[in-house]
């Protein structure tokens, strides 16, 4: 069974630039999560989708971050414009439904200079 | 917002020694999940605890959920070098997932 796929694996940008991350969850998983993990900290949930609807985005900085899951399958997370403090690993996870164990992708390591 | 604290933050043990990490919350937890993240890797699910006082075992790992559902622990018996990594608890309350601060385990051969 294929795992959660993410791309790119690494990205380096200048502050104020834009960046987008892509995630393809495990086939059939209804729930998709985006997390931000700053070095030395636990993952912080940014947004949770159930199919193509947003379940929770209370910790998403909506002035600069946006995410979509238009067809209820893959998802994109965008940052526009990026700030230095956005440097982190962005993890995507999926689960068959909310509350069950999550399967994480390898993450995208973002460096903002 | 919800905060799930873990102690200790770091732990160094000799191979063969036991290890325990504790997860504490000021509010009642709905259920708790435990994940392991190897250095440079991504979190990998270990177990989910739902019931008050629940104890589950996976080989050398023992997981407990407190009677009041405000704390949980992970105990590893006779650590091995393959146990190296950061162990996170995660609170699943409502639609939110709150990961703990993590305990980084180093095993000295």
PDB file of N, CA and C in Angstrom, chain A residues 9 33 35 37 40-45 48 55-59 91 98-107 109, chain B residues 1-2 9-10 31 33 35 37 40-45 48 86 88 90 92 94-102:
ATOM      1  N   UNK A   9      10.344  17.896  -1.316  1.00  0.00           N
ATOM      2  CA  UNK A   9      10.875  17.481  -0.023  1.00  0.00           C
ATOM      3  C   UNK A   9      11.605  18.619   0.668  1.00  0.00           C
ATOM      4  N   UNK A  33      -4.728  15.965   7.068  1.00  0.00           N
ATOM      5  CA  UNK A  33      -4.243  16.965   8.015  1.00  0.00           C
ATOM      6  C   UNK A  33      -2.965  17.618   7.469  1.00  0.00           C
ATOM      7  N   UNK A  35       0.232  19.775   9.149  1.00  0.00           N
ATOM      8  CA  UNK A  35       0.883  20.177  10.386  1.00  0.00           C
ATOM      9  C   UNK A  35       2.115  21.017  10.075  1.00  0.00           C
ATOM     10  N   UNK A  37       5.775  21.693  11.870  1.00  0.00           N
ATOM     11  CA  UNK A  37       6.656  21.248  12.943  1.00  0.00           C
ATOM     12  C   UNK A  37       7.931  22.075  12.919  1.00  0.00           C
ATOM     13  N   UNK A  40      12.527  20.988  17.078  1.00  0.00           N
ATOM     14  CA  UNK A  40      12.523  20.795  18.526  1.00  0.00           C
ATOM     15  C   UNK A  40      11.146  20.840  19.160  1.00  0.00           C
ATOM     16  N   UNK A  41      10.108  20.984  18.341  1.00  0.00           N
ATOM     17  CA  UNK A  41       8.743  21.049  18.872  1.00  0.00           C
ATOM     18  C   UNK A  41       7.888  19.921  18.312  1.00  0.00           C
ATOM     19  N   UNK A  42       6.733  19.739  18.910  1.00  0.00           N
ATOM     20  CA  UNK A  42       5.783  18.779  18.381  1.00  0.00           C
ATOM     21  C   UNK A  42       5.028  19.359  17.199  1.00  0.00           C
ATOM     22  N   UNK A  43       4.443  18.510  16.361  1.00  0.00           N
ATOM     23  CA  UNK A  43       3.651  19.011  15.242  1.00  0.00           C
ATOM     24  C   UNK A  43       2.469  19.845  15.730  1.00  0.00           C
ATOM     25  N   UNK A  44       2.201  20.915  15.022  1.00  0.00           N
ATOM     26  CA  UNK A  44       1.067  21.790  15.328  1.00  0.00           C
ATOM     27  C   UNK A  44       0.074  21.693  14.184  1.00  0.00           C
ATOM     28  N   UNK A  45      -1.154  21.308  14.509  1.00  0.00           N
ATOM     29  CA  UNK A  45      -2.172  21.154  13.477  1.00  0.00           C
ATOM     30  C   UNK A  45      -2.551  22.502  12.883  1.00  0.00           C
ATOM     31  N   UNK A  48      -7.540  20.669   9.080  1.00  0.00           N
ATOM     32  CA  UNK A  48      -8.013  19.297   8.924  1.00  0.00           C
ATOM     33  C   UNK A  48      -9.169  19.294   7.939  1.00  0.00           C
ATOM     34  N   UNK A  55     -12.738  20.769   8.427  1.00  0.00           N
ATOM     35  CA  UNK A  55     -13.270  20.407   9.740  1.00  0.00           C
ATOM     36  C   UNK A  55     -12.786  21.389  10.793  1.00  0.00           C
ATOM     37  N   UNK A  56     -11.492  21.747  10.699  1.00  0.00           N
ATOM     38  CA  UNK A  56     -10.928  22.670  11.669  1.00  0.00           C
ATOM     39  C   UNK A  56      -9.751  23.388  11.046  1.00  0.00           C
ATOM     40  N   UNK A  57      -9.757  24.711  11.139  1.00  0.00           N
ATOM     41  CA  UNK A  57      -8.612  25.519  10.677  1.00  0.00           C
ATOM     42  C   UNK A  57      -8.321  26.628  11.670  1.00  0.00           C
ATOM     43  N   UNK A  58      -8.615  26.362  12.943  1.00  0.00           N
ATOM     44  CA  UNK A  58      -8.504  27.400  13.965  1.00  0.00           C
ATOM     45  C   UNK A  58      -7.064  27.856  14.203  1.00  0.00           C
ATOM     46  N   UNK A  59      -6.080  27.041  13.864  1.00  0.00           N
ATOM     47  CA  UNK A  59      -4.694  27.430  14.086  1.00  0.00           C
ATOM     48  C   UNK A  59      -3.978  27.789  12.787  1.00  0.00           C
ATOM     49  N   UNK A  91       4.166  18.868   7.497  1.00  0.00           N
ATOM     50  CA  UNK A  91       3.791  17.456   7.437  1.00  0.00           C
ATOM     51  C   UNK A  91       2.339  17.313   7.011  1.00  0.00           C
ATOM     52  N   UNK A  98     -11.774  10.826  10.887  1.00  0.00           N
ATOM     53  CA  UNK A  98     -11.307  11.609  12.027  1.00  0.00           C
ATOM     54  C   UNK A  98     -11.210  10.756  13.287  1.00  0.00           C
ATOM     55  N   UNK A  99     -10.106  10.931  14.009  1.00  0.00           N
ATOM     56  CA  UNK A  99      -9.947  10.267  15.295  1.00  0.00           C
ATOM     57  C   UNK A  99      -9.171   8.978  15.255  1.00  0.00           C
ATOM     58  N   UNK A 100      -8.971   8.438  14.065  1.00  0.00           N
ATOM     59  CA  UNK A 100      -8.205   7.207  13.939  1.00  0.00           C
ATOM     60  C   UNK A 100      -6.724   7.527  13.782  1.00  0.00           C
ATOM     61  N   UNK A 101      -5.904   6.498  13.792  1.00  0.00           N
ATOM     62  CA  UNK A 101      -4.468   6.741  13.691  1.00  0.00           C
ATOM     63  C   UNK A 101      -4.150   7.439  12.373  1.00  0.00           C
ATOM     64  N   UNK A 102      -3.132   8.290  12.458  1.00  0.00           N
ATOM     65  CA  UNK A 102      -2.742   9.071  11.302  1.00  0.00           C
ATOM     66  C   UNK A 102      -1.477   8.490  10.676  1.00  0.00           C
ATOM     67  N   UNK A 103      -1.438   8.539   9.369  1.00  0.00           N
ATOM     68  CA  UNK A 103      -0.273   8.120   8.602  1.00  0.00           C
ATOM     69  C   UNK A 103       0.369   9.399   8.049  1.00  0.00           C
ATOM     70  N   UNK A 104       1.624   9.614   8.402  1.00  0.00           N
ATOM     71  CA  UNK A 104       2.301  10.837   8.004  1.00  0.00           C
ATOM     72  C   UNK A 104       3.132  10.632   6.746  1.00  0.00           C
ATOM     73  N   UNK A 105       3.201  11.707   5.956  1.00  0.00           N
ATOM     74  CA  UNK A 105       4.122  11.742   4.833  1.00  0.00           C
ATOM     75  C   UNK A 105       5.510  12.137   5.300  1.00  0.00           C
ATOM     76  N   UNK A 106       6.482  12.167   4.374  1.00  0.00           N
ATOM     77  CA  UNK A 106       7.860  12.469   4.754  1.00  0.00           C
ATOM     78  C   UNK A 106       8.098  13.936   5.107  1.00  0.00           C
ATOM     79  N   UNK A 107       7.159  14.806   4.733  1.00  0.00           N
ATOM     80  CA  UNK A 107       7.281  16.220   5.063  1.00  0.00           C
ATOM     81  C   UNK A 107       8.022  17.031   4.018  1.00  0.00           C
ATOM     82  N   UNK A 109      10.585  20.271   4.035  1.00  0.00           N
ATOM     83  CA  UNK A 109      11.387  21.161   4.891  1.00  0.00           C
ATOM     84  C   UNK A 109      11.506  22.512   4.206  1.00  0.00           C
TER      85      UNK A 109
ATOM     86  N   UNK B   1      -4.893  27.944  24.124  1.00  0.00           N
ATOM     87  CA  UNK B   1      -5.432  26.696  23.648  1.00  0.00           C
ATOM     88  C   UNK B   1      -4.963  25.516  24.483  1.00  0.00           C
ATOM     89  N   UNK B   2      -5.405  24.345  24.071  1.00  0.00           N
ATOM     90  CA  UNK B   2      -5.045  23.129  24.782  1.00  0.00           C
ATOM     91  C   UNK B   2      -3.535  22.933  24.791  1.00  0.00           C
ATOM     92  N   UNK B   9      11.989  16.338  28.869  1.00  0.00           N
ATOM     93  CA  UNK B   9      12.172  16.801  27.498  1.00  0.00           C
ATOM     94  C   UNK B   9      13.230  15.955  26.797  1.00  0.00           C
ATOM     95  N   UNK B  10      14.261  15.583  27.552  1.00  0.00           N
ATOM     96  CA  UNK B  10      15.337  14.751  27.033  1.00  0.00           C
ATOM     97  C   UNK B  10      15.635  13.638  28.032  1.00  0.00           C
ATOM     98  N   UNK B  31      -9.162  11.034  24.156  1.00  0.00           N
ATOM     99  CA  UNK B  31      -8.347   9.838  23.990  1.00  0.00           C
ATOM    100  C   UNK B  31      -6.942  10.306  23.671  1.00  0.00           C
ATOM    101  N   UNK B  33      -3.166   9.421  21.699  1.00  0.00           N
ATOM    102  CA  UNK B  33      -2.389   8.628  20.762  1.00  0.00           C
ATOM    103  C   UNK B  33      -0.908   8.856  21.053  1.00  0.00           C
ATOM    104  N   UNK B  35       3.012   8.576  19.312  1.00  0.00           N
ATOM    105  CA  UNK B  35       3.770   8.499  18.058  1.00  0.00           C
ATOM    106  C   UNK B  35       5.255   8.499  18.382  1.00  0.00           C
ATOM    107  N   UNK B  37       8.987   9.455  16.503  1.00  0.00           N
ATOM    108  CA  UNK B  37       9.613  10.128  15.360  1.00  0.00           C
ATOM    109  C   UNK B  37      11.121   9.916  15.445  1.00  0.00           C
ATOM    110  N   UNK B  40      15.180  12.967  11.876  1.00  0.00           N
ATOM    111  CA  UNK B  40      15.059  13.209  10.440  1.00  0.00           C
ATOM    112  C   UNK B  40      13.857  12.549   9.800  1.00  0.00           C
ATOM    113  N   UNK B  41      13.045  11.872  10.580  1.00  0.00           N
ATOM    114  CA  UNK B  41      11.895  11.154  10.032  1.00  0.00           C
ATOM    115  C   UNK B  41      10.581  11.824  10.352  1.00  0.00           C
ATOM    116  N   UNK B  42       9.500  11.104  10.087  1.00  0.00           N
ATOM    117  CA  UNK B  42       8.176  11.628  10.357  1.00  0.00           C
ATOM    118  C   UNK B  42       7.538  10.806  11.473  1.00  0.00           C
ATOM    119  N   UNK B  43       6.522  11.371  12.134  1.00  0.00           N
ATOM    120  CA  UNK B  43       5.866  10.621  13.221  1.00  0.00           C
ATOM    121  C   UNK B  43       5.231   9.332  12.708  1.00  0.00           C
ATOM    122  N   UNK B  44       5.371   8.276  13.508  1.00  0.00           N
ATOM    123  CA  UNK B  44       4.782   6.982  13.201  1.00  0.00           C
ATOM    124  C   UNK B  44       3.898   6.579  14.376  1.00  0.00           C
ATOM    125  N   UNK B  45       2.669   6.232  14.060  1.00  0.00           N
ATOM    126  CA  UNK B  45       1.687   5.880  15.088  1.00  0.00           C
ATOM    127  C   UNK B  45       2.125   4.631  15.852  1.00  0.00           C
ATOM    128  N   UNK B  48      -3.294   3.877  20.419  1.00  0.00           N
ATOM    129  CA  UNK B  48      -4.328   4.799  20.883  1.00  0.00           C
ATOM    130  C   UNK B  48      -4.945   4.236  22.165  1.00  0.00           C
ATOM    131  N   UNK B  86      12.137  10.605  19.168  1.00  0.00           N
ATOM    132  CA  UNK B  86      11.306  11.455  20.015  1.00  0.00           C
ATOM    133  C   UNK B  86       9.915  10.849  20.094  1.00  0.00           C
ATOM    134  N   UNK B  88       6.040  11.289  21.121  1.00  0.00           N
ATOM    135  CA  UNK B  88       5.005  12.304  21.303  1.00  0.00           C
ATOM    136  C   UNK B  88       3.695  11.650  21.721  1.00  0.00           C
ATOM    137  N   UNK B  90      -0.416  12.617  21.764  1.00  0.00           N
ATOM    138  CA  UNK B  90      -1.293  13.538  21.044  1.00  0.00           C
ATOM    139  C   UNK B  90      -2.703  13.384  21.581  1.00  0.00           C
ATOM    140  N   UNK B  92      -6.590  13.898  21.203  1.00  0.00           N
ATOM    141  CA  UNK B  92      -7.617  14.056  20.191  1.00  0.00           C
ATOM    142  C   UNK B  92      -8.913  14.452  20.884  1.00  0.00           C
ATOM    143  N   UNK B  94     -12.409  16.483  20.388  1.00  0.00           N
ATOM    144  CA  UNK B  94     -13.238  17.062  19.336  1.00  0.00           C
ATOM    145  C   UNK B  94     -12.596  16.818  17.996  1.00  0.00           C
ATOM    146  N   UNK B  95     -12.446  17.852  17.223  1.00  0.00           N
ATOM    147  CA  UNK B  95     -11.797  17.731  15.917  1.00  0.00           C
ATOM    148  C   UNK B  95     -10.344  18.164  15.949  1.00  0.00           C
ATOM    149  N   UNK B  96      -9.840  18.464  17.136  1.00  0.00           N
ATOM    150  CA  UNK B  96      -8.490  18.972  17.247  1.00  0.00           C
ATOM    151  C   UNK B  96      -7.513  17.878  17.655  1.00  0.00           C
ATOM    152  N   UNK B  97      -6.307  17.984  17.153  1.00  0.00           N
ATOM    153  CA  UNK B  97      -5.211  17.148  17.605  1.00  0.00           C
ATOM    154  C   UNK B  97      -4.156  18.056  18.205  1.00  0.00           C
ATOM    155  N   UNK B  98      -3.800  17.814  19.481  1.00  0.00           N
ATOM    156  CA  UNK B  98      -2.755  18.587  20.129  1.00  0.00           C
ATOM    157  C   UNK B  98      -1.615  17.635  20.458  1.00  0.00           C
ATOM    158  N   UNK B  99      -0.490  17.847  19.816  1.00  0.00           N
ATOM    159  CA  UNK B  99       0.682  17.041  20.104  1.00  0.00           C
ATOM    160  C   UNK B  99       1.406  17.598  21.326  1.00  0.00           C
ATOM    161  N   UNK B 100       1.941  16.703  22.124  1.00  0.00           N
ATOM    162  CA  UNK B 100       2.733  17.106  23.260  1.00  0.00           C
ATOM    163  C   UNK B 100       4.078  17.659  22.828  1.00  0.00           C
ATOM    164  N   UNK B 101       4.839  18.100  23.801  1.00  0.00           N
ATOM    165  CA  UNK B 101       6.136  18.718  23.542  1.00  0.00           C
ATOM    166  C   UNK B 101       7.203  17.687  23.184  1.00  0.00           C
ATOM    167  N   UNK B 102       6.938  16.418  23.459  1.00  0.00           N
ATOM    168  CA  UNK B 102       7.851  15.346  23.056  1.00  0.00           C
ATOM    169  C   UNK B 102       8.944  15.062  24.069  1.00  0.00           C
TER     170      UNK B 102
END
